[in-house]
Amino acid sequence: MTTTTRTGTAAAARPTTDLRATPPRRRPRERHPWTAAEKRRVRLGLAFVSPWIIGVLVFVGYPLVYSFAISLTRYSGMQEATWVGFGNYAAAFIDPLVHTAVGNTVFYAAIAVPLGIVVAIVIAIAMNQDVREISWYRTALYIPSLIPTFALAFIFVVLVNPQTGLVNQALKVFGVPATNLLGDPTTAKLVIIALAQMGAGNAALIFLAGMRGIPKTLYEAARVDGAGPVRQFFALTLPLLSPVILFNLITGISNGLQVFTEAYVISSGTGGLGSPDNGTLFYMLYLYKNAFSYAQLGFASAMAVLLFLAGMLLSGLVYWLSKRFVNYDVTGE
């Protein structure tokens, strides 16, 4: 009896192990060393991309770091820099001309970028027509984007001249009196917005490539279902062009925030940079004036850093919103 009790007690005290409850130990993954051929391919790949890497480091990375360092100082470019910390950033936030420049730039970008996308899509549709002379039409529609921006700006100054400009001559035919379009802050910005549309040919070529990549079977199925050209455009072409629209939107915002040449040329001939009444004082133009006219490189660098952060923020916002309207499915199956 005593032996049985001891045996039972020992059995109860002995820990039981359930083999099914214990997961098997994973063997450490063996790391195979690269073969000589793989190392050679990596070296060749790095050699091929090294010009791009060096270019990014020299022309993008270094200027960004140097601009941020200069933005923390008071520096004229001639004398030694004086440390001011974030004083330039504080000054930028309270500078009324910075507020004016930001307002002008936002006004320009808010109109020029969407309008440019619409104009580019219309040009791409014209380039995508199935006619014998399409190559000539494509060339004619793309040529304006090859003209340098400063040359286009000079041409527009002549076109909107209140006395002899073709624009005012055409308005007189409809009974509209001659108007100095560059003498009013709002109309001067609208002239620059119209000038920017002359470069829509670059975006149009990208849209054309996107349109040519849409399977024709989708349009054939839509025609069988009774969809007309307008319905096909809004139900097929536009949704399937959404990745291209996203790309052109990002590049358009970047270019819109950095508008400079048009305002520089037009305002220089109408009373000074930013005239009339600071109506064309865009952000980059005011940054240029601080750097090279006022010799305030530290303040100008702070403005550049703020512009970079604003561009990154807007790009991130657009990418986040793009999840709702960008469609990457272009298969015809």
mmCIF file of C-alpha atoms in Angstrom:
data_model
loop_
_atom_site.group_PDB
_atom_site.id
_atom_site.type_symbol
_atom_site.label_atom_id
_atom_site.label_comp_id
_atom_site.label_asym_id
_atom_site.label_seq_id
_atom_site.Cartn_x
_atom_site.Cartn_y
_atom_site.Cartn_z
ATOM 1 C CA MET A 1 0.000 0.000 0.000
ATOM 2 C CA THR A 2 2.786 2.334 0.912
ATOM 3 C CA THR A 3 4.656 1.469 -2.257
ATOM 4 C CA THR A 4 1.627 2.261 -4.366
ATOM 5 C CA THR A 5 1.159 5.652 -2.700
ATOM 6 C CA ARG A 6 4.789 6.608 -3.226
ATOM 7 C CA THR A 7 4.646 5.592 -6.829
ATOM 8 C CA GLY A 8 1.497 7.630 -7.404
ATOM 9 C CA THR A 9 2.977 10.647 -5.686
ATOM 10 C CA ALA A 10 6.147 10.427 -7.732
ATOM 11 C CA ALA A 11 4.127 10.138 -10.915
ATOM 12 C CA ALA A 12 2.068 13.162 -9.992
ATOM 13 C CA ALA A 13 5.159 15.212 -9.180
ATOM 14 C CA ARG A 14 6.928 14.261 -12.369
ATOM 15 C CA PRO A 15 6.293 16.993 -15.017
ATOM 16 C CA THR A 16 4.460 15.827 -18.071
ATOM 17 C CA THR A 17 5.607 17.015 -21.447
ATOM 18 C CA ASP A 18 3.321 17.250 -24.446
ATOM 19 C CA LEU A 19 5.360 16.895 -27.570
ATOM 20 C CA ARG A 20 2.566 18.392 -29.667
ATOM 21 C CA ALA A 21 2.574 21.634 -27.613
ATOM 22 C CA THR A 22 6.292 22.250 -28.092
ATOM 23 C CA PRO A 23 7.048 23.802 -31.521
ATOM 24 C CA PRO A 24 10.040 22.340 -33.289
ATOM 25 C CA ARG A 25 13.171 24.401 -33.222
ATOM 26 C CA ARG A 26 13.950 26.140 -36.485
ATOM 27 C CA ARG A 27 17.370 25.657 -37.812
ATOM 28 C CA PRO A 28 19.234 28.883 -38.435
ATOM 29 C CA ARG A 29 19.095 29.795 -42.098
ATOM 30 C CA GLU A 30 22.384 29.150 -43.706
ATOM 31 C CA ARG A 31 23.850 32.251 -45.342
ATOM 32 C CA HIS A 32 25.491 31.296 -48.535
ATOM 33 C CA PRO A 33 28.374 33.546 -49.534
ATOM 34 C CA TRP A 34 28.105 35.342 -52.848
ATOM 35 C CA THR A 35 29.708 33.620 -55.718
ATOM 36 C CA ALA A 36 32.373 35.319 -57.774
ATOM 37 C CA ALA A 37 29.881 35.844 -60.623
ATOM 38 C CA GLU A 38 27.366 37.516 -58.304
ATOM 39 C CA LYS A 39 30.007 39.829 -56.863
ATOM 40 C CA ARG A 40 31.081 40.742 -60.387
ATOM 41 C CA ARG A 41 27.473 41.587 -61.364
ATOM 42 C CA VAL A 42 27.093 43.781 -58.265
ATOM 43 C CA ARG A 43 30.299 45.644 -59.060
ATOM 44 C CA LEU A 44 29.186 46.163 -62.654
ATOM 45 C CA GLY A 45 25.786 47.395 -61.517
ATOM 46 C CA LEU A 46 27.305 49.873 -59.093
ATOM 47 C CA ALA A 47 29.702 51.038 -61.791
ATOM 48 C CA PHE A 48 26.824 51.712 -64.188
ATOM 49 C CA VAL A 49 24.742 53.627 -61.624
ATOM 50 C CA SER A 50 27.706 55.436 -60.080
ATOM 51 C CA PRO A 51 27.286 58.564 -62.294
ATOM 52 C CA TRP A 52 23.717 58.908 -61.044
ATOM 53 C CA ILE A 53 24.740 58.300 -57.425
ATOM 54 C CA ILE A 54 27.575 60.819 -57.666
ATOM 55 C CA GLY A 55 25.288 63.340 -59.369
ATOM 56 C CA VAL A 56 22.632 63.041 -56.660
ATOM 57 C CA LEU A 57 25.190 63.366 -53.871
ATOM 58 C CA VAL A 58 26.979 66.338 -55.467
ATOM 59 C CA PHE A 59 24.077 68.276 -56.970
ATOM 60 C CA VAL A 60 21.239 67.342 -54.580
ATOM 61 C CA GLY A 61 22.559 65.984 -51.302
ATOM 62 C CA TYR A 62 25.395 68.432 -50.722
ATOM 63 C CA PRO A 63 23.384 71.567 -51.669
ATOM 64 C CA LEU A 64 20.583 70.511 -49.314
ATOM 65 C CA VAL A 65 22.937 70.019 -46.384
ATOM 66 C CA TYR A 66 24.880 73.204 -47.159
ATOM 67 C CA SER A 67 21.696 75.256 -47.569
ATOM 68 C CA PHE A 68 20.415 74.087 -44.200
ATOM 69 C CA ALA A 69 23.755 74.947 -42.584
ATOM 70 C CA ILE A 70 23.771 78.423 -44.163
ATOM 71 C CA SER A 71 20.137 78.964 -43.152
ATOM 72 C CA LEU A 72 21.230 78.927 -39.515
ATOM 73 C CA THR A 73 23.576 81.871 -40.038
ATOM 74 C CA ARG A 74 23.617 85.497 -41.130
ATOM 75 C CA TYR A 75 25.729 85.325 -44.254
ATOM 76 C CA SER A 76 26.203 87.790 -47.101
ATOM 77 C CA GLY A 77 28.529 85.680 -49.207
ATOM 78 C CA MET A 78 31.431 88.083 -48.688
ATOM 79 C CA GLN A 79 31.942 88.161 -44.919
ATOM 80 C CA GLU A 80 32.136 85.381 -42.368
ATOM 81 C CA ALA A 81 28.880 83.737 -41.378
ATOM 82 C CA THR A 82 27.367 84.614 -38.004
ATOM 83 C CA TRP A 83 25.387 81.987 -36.133
ATOM 84 C CA VAL A 84 21.759 83.004 -35.569
ATOM 85 C CA GLY A 85 20.131 79.611 -35.055
ATOM 86 C CA PHE A 86 16.541 79.521 -36.287
ATOM 87 C CA GLY A 87 16.324 83.306 -36.434
ATOM 88 C CA ASN A 88 16.034 83.305 -40.231
ATOM 89 C CA TYR A 89 13.083 80.923 -40.063
ATOM 90 C CA ALA A 90 11.354 83.096 -37.484
ATOM 91 C CA ALA A 91 11.968 86.151 -39.666
ATOM 92 C CA ALA A 92 10.543 84.353 -42.694
ATOM 93 C CA PHE A 93 7.295 83.563 -40.873
ATOM 94 C CA ILE A 94 6.715 87.202 -39.911
ATOM 95 C CA ASP A 95 7.953 88.822 -43.129
ATOM 96 C CA PRO A 96 4.897 90.318 -44.938
ATOM 97 C CA LEU A 97 6.619 89.986 -48.319
ATOM 98 C CA VAL A 98 7.050 86.263 -47.706
ATOM 99 C CA HIS A 99 3.312 86.065 -47.067
ATOM 100 C CA THR A 100 2.681 87.944 -50.319
ATOM 101 C CA ALA A 101 5.047 85.665 -52.231
ATOM 102 C CA VAL A 102 3.400 82.554 -50.790
ATOM 103 C CA GLY A 103 -0.054 83.873 -51.710
ATOM 104 C CA ASN A 104 1.015 84.647 -55.286
ATOM 105 C CA THR A 105 2.672 81.247 -55.658
ATOM 106 C CA VAL A 106 -0.350 79.356 -54.303
ATOM 107 C CA PHE A 107 -2.634 81.366 -56.603
ATOM 108 C CA TYR A 108 -0.450 80.488 -59.572
ATOM 109 C CA ALA A 109 -0.087 76.795 -58.720
ATOM 110 C CA ALA A 110 -3.778 76.338 -57.895
ATOM 111 C CA ILE A 111 -4.765 77.508 -61.385
ATOM 112 C CA ALA A 112 -1.788 76.693 -63.602
ATOM 113 C CA VAL A 113 -1.298 73.064 -62.519
ATOM 114 C CA PRO A 114 -4.887 71.779 -63.035
ATOM 115 C CA LEU A 115 -5.245 73.878 -66.170
ATOM 116 C CA GLY A 116 -1.970 72.511 -67.498
ATOM 117 C CA ILE A 117 -3.143 68.918 -66.970
ATOM 118 C CA VAL A 118 -6.397 69.617 -68.826
ATOM 119 C CA VAL A 119 -4.558 71.315 -71.707
ATOM 120 C CA ALA A 120 -2.046 68.450 -71.894
ATOM 121 C CA ILE A 121 -4.832 65.845 -72.029
ATOM 122 C CA VAL A 122 -6.592 67.764 -74.822
ATOM 123 C CA ILE A 123 -3.329 67.984 -76.784
ATOM 124 C CA ALA A 124 -2.695 64.264 -76.200
ATOM 125 C CA ILE A 125 -6.158 63.426 -77.533
ATOM 126 C CA ALA A 126 -5.392 65.478 -80.648
ATOM 127 C CA MET A 127 -2.063 63.667 -81.000
ATOM 128 C CA ASN A 128 -3.798 60.295 -80.692
ATOM 129 C CA GLN A 129 -6.094 60.702 -83.698
ATOM 130 C CA ASP A 130 -5.877 58.114 -86.462
ATOM 131 C CA VAL A 131 -5.163 60.332 -89.476
ATOM 132 C CA ARG A 132 -2.455 60.241 -92.113
ATOM 133 C CA GLU A 133 -0.906 63.587 -91.154
ATOM 134 C CA ILE A 134 -0.749 62.796 -87.431
ATOM 135 C CA SER A 135 3.060 63.024 -87.313
ATOM 136 C CA TRP A 136 2.891 66.616 -88.580
ATOM 137 C CA TYR A 137 0.181 67.481 -86.063
ATOM 138 C CA ARG A 138 2.182 65.996 -83.207
ATOM 139 C CA THR A 139 5.229 68.008 -84.226
ATOM 140 C CA ALA A 140 3.247 71.238 -84.488
ATOM 141 C CA LEU A 141 1.621 70.718 -81.080
ATOM 142 C CA TYR A 142 4.908 69.875 -79.391
ATOM 143 C CA ILE A 143 7.110 72.626 -80.884
ATOM 144 C CA PRO A 144 5.907 75.407 -78.494
ATOM 145 C CA SER A 145 7.261 73.464 -75.527
ATOM 146 C CA LEU A 146 10.734 73.556 -77.100
ATOM 147 C CA ILE A 147 10.880 77.349 -77.077
ATOM 148 C CA PRO A 148 12.923 78.619 -74.098
ATOM 149 C CA THR A 149 10.802 80.094 -71.330
ATOM 150 C CA PHE A 150 12.570 83.451 -71.337
ATOM 151 C CA ALA A 151 11.906 83.788 -75.096
ATOM 152 C CA LEU A 152 8.229 82.967 -74.594
ATOM 153 C CA ALA A 153 8.062 85.578 -71.850
ATOM 154 C CA PHE A 154 9.410 88.261 -74.196
ATOM 155 C CA ILE A 155 6.897 87.190 -76.847
ATOM 156 C CA PHE A 156 4.022 87.474 -74.378
ATOM 157 C CA VAL A 157 5.155 90.954 -73.330
ATOM 158 C CA VAL A 158 4.814 92.006 -76.969
ATOM 159 C CA LEU A 159 1.488 90.209 -77.440
ATOM 160 C CA VAL A 160 -0.213 91.896 -74.465
ATOM 161 C CA ASN A 161 1.166 95.363 -75.161
ATOM 162 C CA PRO A 162 -1.756 97.769 -74.525
ATOM 163 C CA GLN A 163 -1.072 99.812 -77.682
ATOM 164 C CA THR A 164 0.230 97.424 -80.321
ATOM 165 C CA GLY A 165 -0.272 93.935 -78.862
ATOM 166 C CA LEU A 166 -2.267 91.391 -80.842
ATOM 167 C CA VAL A 167 -4.338 90.506 -77.779
ATOM 168 C CA ASN A 168 -5.675 94.031 -77.354
ATOM 169 C CA GLN A 169 -6.133 94.384 -81.116
ATOM 170 C CA ALA A 170 -8.307 91.272 -81.064
ATOM 171 C CA LEU A 171 -10.267 92.567 -78.057
ATOM 172 C CA LYS A 172 -10.997 95.818 -79.885
ATOM 173 C CA VAL A 173 -12.841 93.826 -82.549
ATOM 174 C CA PHE A 174 -15.340 92.761 -79.868
ATOM 175 C CA GLY A 175 -15.602 96.291 -78.467
ATOM 176 C CA VAL A 176 -13.344 95.734 -75.468
ATOM 177 C CA PRO A 177 -11.112 98.764 -74.768
ATOM 178 C CA ALA A 178 -7.347 98.389 -74.633
ATOM 179 C CA THR A 179 -6.170 97.157 -71.241
ATOM 180 C CA ASN A 180 -2.712 97.019 -69.720
ATOM 181 C CA LEU A 181 -2.843 93.386 -68.653
ATOM 182 C CA LEU A 182 0.594 93.604 -67.054
ATOM 183 C CA GLY A 183 -0.364 96.687 -65.062
ATOM 184 C CA ASP A 184 -2.765 94.892 -62.731
ATOM 185 C CA PRO A 185 -1.552 92.354 -60.138
ATOM 186 C CA THR A 186 -4.278 89.796 -60.916
ATOM 187 C CA THR A 187 -4.197 89.996 -64.708
ATOM 188 C CA ALA A 188 -0.389 89.916 -64.660
ATOM 189 C CA LYS A 189 -0.527 86.581 -62.848
ATOM 190 C CA LEU A 190 -3.126 85.339 -65.330
ATOM 191 C CA VAL A 191 -0.815 86.254 -68.206
ATOM 192 C CA ILE A 192 1.967 84.199 -66.597
ATOM 193 C CA ILE A 193 -0.482 81.305 -66.099
ATOM 194 C CA ALA A 194 -1.419 81.472 -69.793
ATOM 195 C CA LEU A 195 2.271 81.567 -70.714
ATOM 196 C CA ALA A 196 2.901 78.387 -68.713
ATOM 197 C CA GLN A 197 0.431 76.461 -70.890
ATOM 198 C CA MET A 198 2.806 76.800 -73.835
ATOM 199 C CA GLY A 199 4.908 74.076 -72.241
ATOM 200 C CA ALA A 200 2.055 71.579 -72.030
ATOM 201 C CA GLY A 201 3.531 69.584 -74.919
ATOM 202 C CA ASN A 202 5.939 67.771 -72.588
ATOM 203 C CA ALA A 203 3.121 66.480 -70.391
ATOM 204 C CA ALA A 204 1.034 65.761 -73.505
ATOM 205 C CA LEU A 205 3.647 63.301 -74.766
ATOM 206 C CA ILE A 206 3.462 61.424 -71.469
ATOM 207 C CA PHE A 207 -0.325 61.357 -71.676
ATOM 208 C CA LEU A 208 -0.068 60.152 -75.273
ATOM 209 C CA ALA A 209 2.134 57.249 -74.179
ATOM 210 C CA GLY A 210 -0.440 56.399 -71.513
ATOM 211 C CA MET A 211 -3.289 56.484 -74.025
ATOM 212 C CA ARG A 212 -1.395 54.269 -76.449
ATOM 213 C CA GLY A 213 -0.905 51.753 -73.647
ATOM 214 C CA ILE A 214 -4.631 51.277 -73.022
ATOM 215 C CA PRO A 215 -5.790 48.010 -74.699
ATOM 216 C CA LYS A 216 -8.044 48.595 -77.707
ATOM 217 C CA THR A 217 -10.193 45.650 -76.666
ATOM 218 C CA LEU A 218 -11.584 47.775 -73.819
ATOM 219 C CA TYR A 219 -12.820 50.394 -76.287
ATOM 220 C CA GLU A 220 -14.257 47.699 -78.553
ATOM 221 C CA ALA A 221 -16.188 46.222 -75.635
ATOM 222 C CA ALA A 222 -17.424 49.690 -74.667
ATOM 223 C CA ARG A 223 -18.654 50.356 -78.206
ATOM 224 C CA VAL A 224 -20.488 47.042 -78.198
ATOM 225 C CA ASP A 225 -22.207 48.110 -74.982
ATOM 226 C CA GLY A 226 -23.281 51.341 -76.679
ATOM 227 C CA ALA A 227 -20.823 53.776 -75.064
ATOM 228 C CA GLY A 228 -20.043 56.847 -77.142
ATOM 229 C CA PRO A 229 -16.718 58.727 -77.310
ATOM 230 C CA VAL A 230 -17.526 60.954 -74.318
ATOM 231 C CA ARG A 231 -18.615 57.996 -72.199
ATOM 232 C CA GLN A 232 -15.503 56.044 -73.221
ATOM 233 C CA PHE A 233 -13.283 58.937 -72.216
ATOM 234 C CA PHE A 234 -14.729 59.365 -68.724
ATOM 235 C CA ALA A 235 -15.297 55.640 -68.041
ATOM 236 C CA LEU A 236 -12.132 54.208 -69.594
ATOM 237 C CA THR A 237 -9.491 56.703 -70.695
ATOM 238 C CA LEU A 238 -9.514 59.000 -67.692
ATOM 239 C CA PRO A 239 -9.478 56.274 -64.980
ATOM 240 C CA LEU A 240 -6.738 54.315 -66.755
ATOM 241 C CA LEU A 241 -4.697 57.495 -67.173
ATOM 242 C CA SER A 242 -4.784 58.152 -63.426
ATOM 243 C CA PRO A 243 -1.154 56.996 -62.859
ATOM 244 C CA VAL A 244 -0.017 59.401 -65.579
ATOM 245 C CA ILE A 245 -2.179 62.150 -64.080
ATOM 246 C CA LEU A 246 -0.520 61.502 -60.708
ATOM 247 C CA PHE A 247 2.943 61.799 -62.238
ATOM 248 C CA ASN A 248 2.137 65.024 -64.074
ATOM 249 C CA LEU A 249 0.413 66.395 -60.976
ATOM 250 C CA ILE A 250 3.510 65.840 -58.843
ATOM 251 C CA THR A 251 5.828 67.389 -61.429
ATOM 252 C CA GLY A 252 3.359 70.223 -62.009
ATOM 253 C CA ILE A 253 3.231 71.080 -58.310
ATOM 254 C CA SER A 254 7.024 71.045 -58.152
ATOM 255 C CA ASN A 255 7.297 73.365 -61.148
ATOM 256 C CA GLY A 256 4.453 75.554 -59.895
ATOM 257 C CA LEU A 257 6.145 76.176 -56.570
ATOM 258 C CA GLN A 258 9.367 77.123 -58.365
ATOM 259 C CA VAL A 259 7.958 79.520 -60.976
ATOM 260 C CA PHE A 260 10.611 82.125 -61.602
ATOM 261 C CA THR A 261 11.720 82.831 -65.185
ATOM 262 C CA GLU A 262 8.360 84.078 -66.457
ATOM 263 C CA ALA A 263 7.903 86.473 -63.541
ATOM 264 C CA TYR A 264 11.512 87.632 -63.731
ATOM 265 C CA VAL A 265 11.326 88.547 -67.420
ATOM 266 C CA ILE A 266 7.859 90.091 -67.378
ATOM 267 C CA SER A 267 8.237 92.088 -64.168
ATOM 268 C CA SER A 268 11.721 93.311 -65.108
ATOM 269 C CA GLY A 269 10.225 95.154 -68.062
ATOM 270 C CA THR A 270 7.240 96.574 -66.193
ATOM 271 C CA GLY A 271 8.769 98.463 -63.285
ATOM 272 C CA GLY A 272 10.999 96.048 -61.376
ATOM 273 C CA LEU A 273 11.009 92.510 -59.997
ATOM 274 C CA GLY A 274 7.597 91.575 -58.640
ATOM 275 C CA SER A 275 5.749 94.518 -60.164
ATOM 276 C CA PRO A 276 3.041 95.615 -60.425
ATOM 277 C CA ASP A 277 2.365 96.101 -56.721
ATOM 278 C CA ASN A 278 4.172 92.806 -55.904
ATOM 279 C CA GLY A 279 1.530 90.976 -57.940
ATOM 280 C CA THR A 280 4.175 88.813 -59.616
ATOM 281 C CA LEU A 281 6.426 88.482 -56.572
ATOM 282 C CA PHE A 282 6.490 84.711 -56.477
ATOM 283 C CA TYR A 283 8.316 82.764 -53.795
ATOM 284 C CA MET A 284 11.358 81.911 -55.913
ATOM 285 C CA LEU A 285 11.598 85.485 -57.165
ATOM 286 C CA TYR A 286 11.649 86.850 -53.624
ATOM 287 C CA LEU A 287 14.201 84.189 -52.672
ATOM 288 C CA TYR A 288 16.359 85.353 -55.587
ATOM 289 C CA LYS A 289 16.068 88.990 -54.514
ATOM 290 C CA ASN A 290 17.151 88.170 -50.967
ATOM 291 C CA ALA A 291 20.114 86.116 -52.138
ATOM 292 C CA PHE A 292 21.497 88.290 -54.928
ATOM 293 C CA SER A 293 19.981 91.745 -54.492
ATOM 294 C CA TYR A 294 19.985 92.066 -50.694
ATOM 295 C CA ALA A 295 22.974 89.726 -50.037
ATOM 296 C CA GLN A 296 21.023 87.810 -47.386
ATOM 297 C CA LEU A 297 22.100 84.290 -48.256
ATOM 298 C CA GLY A 298 21.180 82.941 -44.832
ATOM 299 C CA PHE A 299 17.618 84.204 -45.081
ATOM 300 C CA ALA A 300 17.354 82.990 -48.691
ATOM 301 C CA SER A 301 18.621 79.544 -47.653
ATOM 302 C CA ALA A 302 15.995 79.387 -44.923
ATOM 303 C CA MET A 303 13.356 80.182 -47.547
ATOM 304 C CA ALA A 304 14.766 77.408 -49.746
ATOM 305 C CA VAL A 305 14.582 74.880 -46.908
ATOM 306 C CA LEU A 306 10.988 75.883 -46.174
ATOM 307 C CA LEU A 307 10.127 75.513 -49.853
ATOM 308 C CA PHE A 308 11.685 72.049 -49.889
ATOM 309 C CA LEU A 309 9.664 70.988 -46.849
ATOM 310 C CA ALA A 310 6.462 72.414 -48.350
ATOM 311 C CA GLY A 311 7.080 70.537 -51.593
ATOM 312 C CA MET A 312 7.698 67.283 -49.755
ATOM 313 C CA LEU A 313 4.563 67.786 -47.667
ATOM 314 C CA LEU A 314 2.391 68.478 -50.711
ATOM 315 C CA SER A 315 3.860 65.523 -52.593
ATOM 316 C CA GLY A 316 3.198 63.230 -49.638
ATOM 317 C CA LEU A 317 -0.367 64.520 -49.386
ATOM 318 C CA VAL A 318 -0.969 63.912 -53.078
ATOM 319 C CA TYR A 319 0.465 60.392 -52.841
ATOM 320 C CA TRP A 320 -1.772 59.683 -49.868
ATOM 321 C CA LEU A 321 -4.853 60.936 -51.680
ATOM 322 C CA SER A 322 -3.866 59.059 -54.837
ATOM 323 C CA LYS A 323 -4.840 55.756 -53.220
ATOM 324 C CA ARG A 324 -8.463 56.785 -53.768
ATOM 325 C CA PHE A 325 -8.355 57.594 -57.464
ATOM 326 C CA VAL A 326 -5.281 56.005 -59.061
ATOM 327 C CA ASN A 327 -5.976 52.792 -60.935
ATOM 328 C CA TYR A 328 -3.052 50.662 -62.128
ATOM 329 C CA ASP A 329 -5.109 47.920 -63.772
ATOM 330 C CA VAL A 330 -4.851 48.415 -67.535
ATOM 331 C CA THR A 331 -5.300 44.818 -68.625
ATOM 332 C CA GLY A 332 -7.784 44.085 -71.320
ATOM 333 C CA GLU A 333 -8.760 40.678 -69.924
#
